[in-house]
CSV table of C-alpha atoms in Angstrom, one decimal:
chain,number,residue,atom,x,y,z
A,1,UNK,CA,83.0,73.0,89.3
A,2,UNK,CA,81.2,72.6,92.6
A,3,UNK,CA,83.0,69.4,93.7
A,4,UNK,CA,86.4,70.8,92.7
A,5,UNK,CA,85.9,74.0,94.7
A,6,UNK,CA,84.9,71.9,97.8
A,7,UNK,CA,88.1,69.8,97.3
A,8,UNK,CA,90.2,72.9,97.0
A,9,UNK,CA,88.8,74.3,100.3
A,10,UNK,CA,89.3,71.0,102.1
A,11,UNK,CA,92.8,70.5,100.6
A,12,UNK,CA,93.9,74.0,101.8
A,13,UNK,CA,92.6,73.4,105.3
A,14,UNK,CA,94.3,70.0,105.6
A,15,UNK,CA,97.7,71.1,104.1
A,16,UNK,CA,97.8,74.2,106.3
A,17,UNK,CA,96.9,72.1,109.4
A,18,UNK,CA,99.8,69.7,108.7
A,19,UNK,CA,102.4,72.4,109.6
A,20,UNK,CA,102.8,71.2,113.2
A,21,UNK,CA,103.0,67.6,112.1
A,22,UNK,CA,105.6,68.3,109.3
A,23,UNK,CA,107.8,70.7,111.3
A,24,UNK,CA,109.8,68.1,113.2
A,25,UNK,CA,110.5,65.8,110.1
A,26,UNK,CA,111.5,68.9,108.2
A,27,UNK,CA,113.9,70.0,110.9
A,28,UNK,CA,115.5,66.5,111.0
A,29,UNK,CA,115.9,66.5,107.2
A,30,UNK,CA,117.5,69.9,107.3
A,31,UNK,CA,120.0,68.8,110.0
A,32,UNK,CA,120.9,65.7,108.0
A,33,UNK,CA,121.6,67.6,104.8
A,34,UNK,CA,123.5,70.4,106.5
A,35,UNK,CA,125.6,67.8,108.5
A,36,UNK,CA,126.6,66.1,105.3
A,37,UNK,CA,128.2,69.3,103.9
A,38,UNK,CA,132.0,69.1,104.6
A,39,UNK,CA,133.6,72.0,106.5
A,40,UNK,CA,136.0,72.7,103.6
A,41,UNK,CA,133.2,72.6,101.0
A,42,UNK,CA,133.2,75.3,98.3
A,43,UNK,CA,130.8,78.2,98.5
A,44,UNK,CA,128.7,76.7,95.7
A,45,UNK,CA,128.4,73.4,97.4
A,46,UNK,CA,127.4,75.1,100.7
A,47,UNK,CA,124.8,77.2,99.0
A,48,UNK,CA,123.4,74.1,97.2
A,49,UNK,CA,123.3,72.2,100.4
A,50,UNK,CA,121.5,75.0,102.1
A,51,UNK,CA,119.0,75.2,99.3
A,52,UNK,CA,118.4,71.4,99.3
A,53,UNK,CA,117.9,71.4,103.1
A,54,UNK,CA,115.1,73.9,102.7
A,55,UNK,CA,113.6,72.4,99.5
A,56,UNK,CA,110.7,70.5,101.3
A,57,UNK,CA,109.7,73.7,103.1
A,58,UNK,CA,109.9,75.7,99.8
A,59,UNK,CA,107.7,73.1,98.0
A,60,UNK,CA,105.2,73.1,100.9
A,61,UNK,CA,105.0,76.9,100.9
A,62,UNK,CA,104.6,77.1,97.1
A,63,UNK,CA,101.9,74.4,97.2
A,64,UNK,CA,100.1,76.2,100.0
A,65,UNK,CA,100.1,79.6,98.2
A,66,UNK,CA,99.0,78.0,94.9
A,67,UNK,CA,96.0,76.4,96.7
A,68,UNK,CA,95.3,79.7,98.4
A,69,UNK,CA,95.2,81.5,95.1
A,70,UNK,CA,93.0,78.8,93.5
A,71,UNK,CA,90.6,79.1,96.4
A,72,UNK,CA,90.4,82.9,96.0
A,73,UNK,CA,89.7,82.4,92.3
A,74,UNK,CA,87.1,79.8,93.0
A,75,UNK,CA,85.4,82.1,95.4
A,76,UNK,CA,84.6,84.5,92.6
A,77,UNK,CA,83.4,81.7,90.2
A,78,UNK,CA,81.3,80.3,93.0
A,79,UNK,CA,79.6,83.6,93.4
A,80,UNK,CA,78.9,83.8,89.7
A,81,UNK,CA,77.2,80.4,89.9
A,82,UNK,CA,74.7,81.8,92.4
A,83,UNK,CA,74.7,78.7,94.7
A,84,UNK,CA,74.5,80.2,98.2
A,85,UNK,CA,74.6,76.7,99.9
A,86,UNK,CA,77.9,75.8,98.2
A,87,UNK,CA,79.4,79.2,98.8
A,88,UNK,CA,78.5,79.1,102.5
A,89,UNK,CA,79.8,75.6,102.9
A,90,UNK,CA,83.2,76.5,101.4
A,91,UNK,CA,83.4,79.6,103.6
A,92,UNK,CA,82.7,77.5,106.7
A,93,UNK,CA,85.2,74.8,105.6
A,94,UNK,CA,87.9,77.4,105.8
A,95,UNK,CA,86.6,79.3,108.9
A,96,UNK,CA,85.6,76.3,111.1
A,97,UNK,CA,88.2,73.9,109.7
A,98,UNK,CA,91.1,76.1,110.8
A,99,UNK,CA,89.9,76.7,114.3
A,100,UNK,CA,92.0,73.8,115.7
A,101,UNK,CA,95.1,75.0,113.7
A,102,UNK,CA,95.0,78.5,115.1
A,103,UNK,CA,94.3,77.3,118.6
A,104,UNK,CA,97.3,74.9,118.5
A,105,UNK,CA,99.7,77.5,117.0
A,106,UNK,CA,98.5,80.2,119.4
A,107,UNK,CA,99.2,78.0,122.4
A,108,UNK,CA,102.5,76.8,121.0
A,109,UNK,CA,103.8,80.2,120.0
A,110,UNK,CA,102.6,81.8,123.3
A,111,UNK,CA,104.4,79.1,125.2
A,112,UNK,CA,107.6,79.5,123.3
A,113,UNK,CA,107.6,83.3,123.6
A,114,UNK,CA,106.6,83.3,127.2
A,115,UNK,CA,109.2,80.7,128.4
A,116,UNK,CA,112.0,82.2,126.3
A,117,UNK,CA,111.2,85.7,127.7
A,118,UNK,CA,110.8,84.4,131.2
A,119,UNK,CA,114.1,82.5,131.1
A,120,UNK,CA,116.1,85.4,129.7
A,121,UNK,CA,114.5,87.8,132.2
A,122,UNK,CA,115.3,85.5,135.1
A,123,UNK,CA,118.9,84.9,134.0
A,124,UNK,CA,119.7,88.6,133.5
A,125,UNK,CA,117.7,89.9,136.5
A,126,UNK,CA,115.4,91.8,134.2
A,127,UNK,CA,118.2,93.6,132.3
A,128,UNK,CA,117.3,91.8,129.0
A,129,UNK,CA,113.8,93.2,128.8
A,130,UNK,CA,114.7,96.6,127.1
A,131,UNK,CA,116.8,94.8,124.5
A,132,UNK,CA,114.3,91.9,124.0
A,133,UNK,CA,111.2,94.0,123.5
A,134,UNK,CA,112.1,95.4,120.0
A,135,UNK,CA,113.2,91.9,118.8
A,136,UNK,CA,110.1,90.2,120.2
A,137,UNK,CA,107.9,92.9,118.7
A,138,UNK,CA,109.3,92.3,115.2
A,139,UNK,CA,109.0,88.5,115.6
A,140,UNK,CA,105.4,88.8,116.8
A,141,UNK,CA,104.6,91.3,114.0
A,142,UNK,CA,105.8,88.9,111.2
A,143,UNK,CA,104.1,86.0,112.9
A,144,UNK,CA,100.8,87.8,112.9
A,145,UNK,CA,101.2,88.8,109.2
A,146,UNK,CA,102.0,85.2,108.3
A,147,UNK,CA,98.9,83.9,110.0
A,148,UNK,CA,96.8,86.7,108.6
A,149,UNK,CA,97.8,85.7,105.1
A,150,UNK,CA,96.6,82.1,105.8
A,151,UNK,CA,93.0,83.3,106.4
A,152,UNK,CA,92.7,85.3,103.2
A,153,UNK,CA,91.3,82.4,101.0
A,154,UNK,CA,88.5,81.8,103.5
A,155,UNK,CA,87.9,85.5,103.9
A,156,UNK,CA,87.4,85.8,100.1
A,157,UNK,CA,84.7,83.1,100.3
A,158,UNK,CA,83.2,85.1,103.2
A,159,UNK,CA,83.3,88.3,101.1
A,160,UNK,CA,81.4,86.6,98.3
A,161,UNK,CA,78.8,85.4,100.9
A,162,UNK,CA,78.5,89.0,102.1
A,163,UNK,CA,77.9,90.1,98.5
A,164,UNK,CA,75.3,87.5,98.0
A,165,UNK,CA,73.6,88.2,101.3
A,166,UNK,CA,73.4,91.9,100.4
A,167,UNK,CA,72.2,91.1,96.9
A,168,UNK,CA,69.4,89.0,98.4
A,169,UNK,CA,68.3,91.9,100.6
A,170,UNK,CA,69.2,90.2,103.9
A,171,UNK,CA,71.5,92.9,105.1
A,172,UNK,CA,72.0,96.6,104.5
A,173,UNK,CA,75.0,98.2,102.7
A,174,UNK,CA,76.4,99.4,106.1
A,175,UNK,CA,76.1,95.9,107.6
A,176,UNK,CA,77.8,94.4,104.5
A,177,UNK,CA,80.7,96.9,104.9
A,178,UNK,CA,80.9,96.0,108.6
A,179,UNK,CA,81.1,92.3,107.9
A,180,UNK,CA,83.7,93.0,105.2
A,181,UNK,CA,85.9,94.8,107.8
A,182,UNK,CA,85.4,92.0,110.4
A,183,UNK,CA,86.8,89.6,107.8
A,184,UNK,CA,90.2,91.3,108.1
A,185,UNK,CA,90.7,90.3,111.8
A,186,UNK,CA,91.3,87.1,113.7
A,187,UNK,CA,88.3,85.7,115.6
A,188,UNK,CA,85.9,88.3,114.3
A,189,UNK,CA,86.1,86.7,110.8
A,190,UNK,CA,84.8,83.4,112.2
A,191,UNK,CA,82.1,85.1,114.3
A,192,UNK,CA,81.0,87.1,111.2
A,193,UNK,CA,80.9,83.9,109.1
A,194,UNK,CA,79.0,82.2,111.9
A,195,UNK,CA,76.4,85.0,112.0
A,196,UNK,CA,75.9,85.1,108.3
A,197,UNK,CA,75.5,81.3,108.0
A,198,UNK,CA,73.2,80.7,111.0
A,199,UNK,CA,71.2,83.9,111.3
A,200,UNK,CA,70.9,85.2,107.7
A,201,UNK,CA,70.9,81.9,105.8
A,202,UNK,CA,69.7,79.5,108.6
A,203,UNK,CA,72.4,76.9,107.9
A,204,UNK,CA,75.2,75.1,109.7
A,205,UNK,CA,73.5,75.5,113.1
A,206,UNK,CA,75.0,72.4,114.7
A,207,UNK,CA,78.6,73.0,113.6
A,208,UNK,CA,78.3,76.6,114.7
A,209,UNK,CA,77.2,75.6,118.2
A,210,UNK,CA,80.3,73.4,118.5
A,211,UNK,CA,82.6,76.1,117.3
A,212,UNK,CA,80.9,78.7,119.6
A,213,UNK,CA,81.4,76.4,122.6
A,214,UNK,CA,85.1,76.1,121.7
A,215,UNK,CA,85.5,79.9,121.4
A,216,UNK,CA,83.8,80.4,124.8
A,217,UNK,CA,86.1,77.9,126.5
A,218,UNK,CA,89.1,79.4,124.7
A,219,UNK,CA,88.1,82.9,125.8
A,220,UNK,CA,87.9,81.8,129.4
A,221,UNK,CA,91.3,80.0,129.1
A,222,UNK,CA,92.9,83.1,127.5
A,223,UNK,CA,91.8,85.3,130.5
A,224,UNK,CA,93.1,82.7,133.0
A,225,UNK,CA,96.4,82.4,131.0
A,226,UNK,CA,96.8,86.2,130.9
A,227,UNK,CA,96.3,86.6,134.6
A,228,UNK,CA,98.7,83.7,135.3
A,229,UNK,CA,101.3,85.3,133.0
A,230,UNK,CA,101.0,88.7,134.7
A,231,UNK,CA,101.5,87.1,138.1
A,232,UNK,CA,104.4,85.1,136.9
A,233,UNK,CA,106.3,88.2,135.6
A,234,UNK,CA,105.5,90.1,138.7
A,235,UNK,CA,107.2,87.3,140.7
A,236,UNK,CA,110.4,87.5,138.7
């Protein structure tokens, strides 16, 4: 039970982190399949070709969701085992293991949105902004929802750690509720997990220091990037 839960946590982190690596091969596969469909193909053939072109992505998403559900289920069984060390390790596998994934995708998506918006703004002399904002807002909203769903398995492990920490008398009910709320948001979920592991259970100090340094550097970089972005748009 313990080893299988660890493997599930590791497998989820690895498969989710492969998205940037698999995106280009999947796009190439889609183009090859779609290009093979004749222009005069029947509706059924066209729909079948479209389905086949997206089959790898569908299999990937289904596998990822199955792993996520299994991790959520394992979080409850891990709590029932009463092994705080194993439960904390699985929580941190999710929280720390996905830091690089979220940083990479944040930078990538920010770059895409920024340059697409800047290019359209420049070409239209700013006229596109009123039309672009609603579309960009919807795109960003669904992007955030998609990323939020990916942290749920790790957050369920964290919720079990919170339950165990409260049961052990290490935190009050109000603090437990606060940490539960923090698990619903990006960045704060990792900081909450870090606090519970290092301060309340005295574990994972070295890995927490490394992740803490990464977050500090990223926070400084975000401020610098935001200032540069504002200046760039002011110059358009």
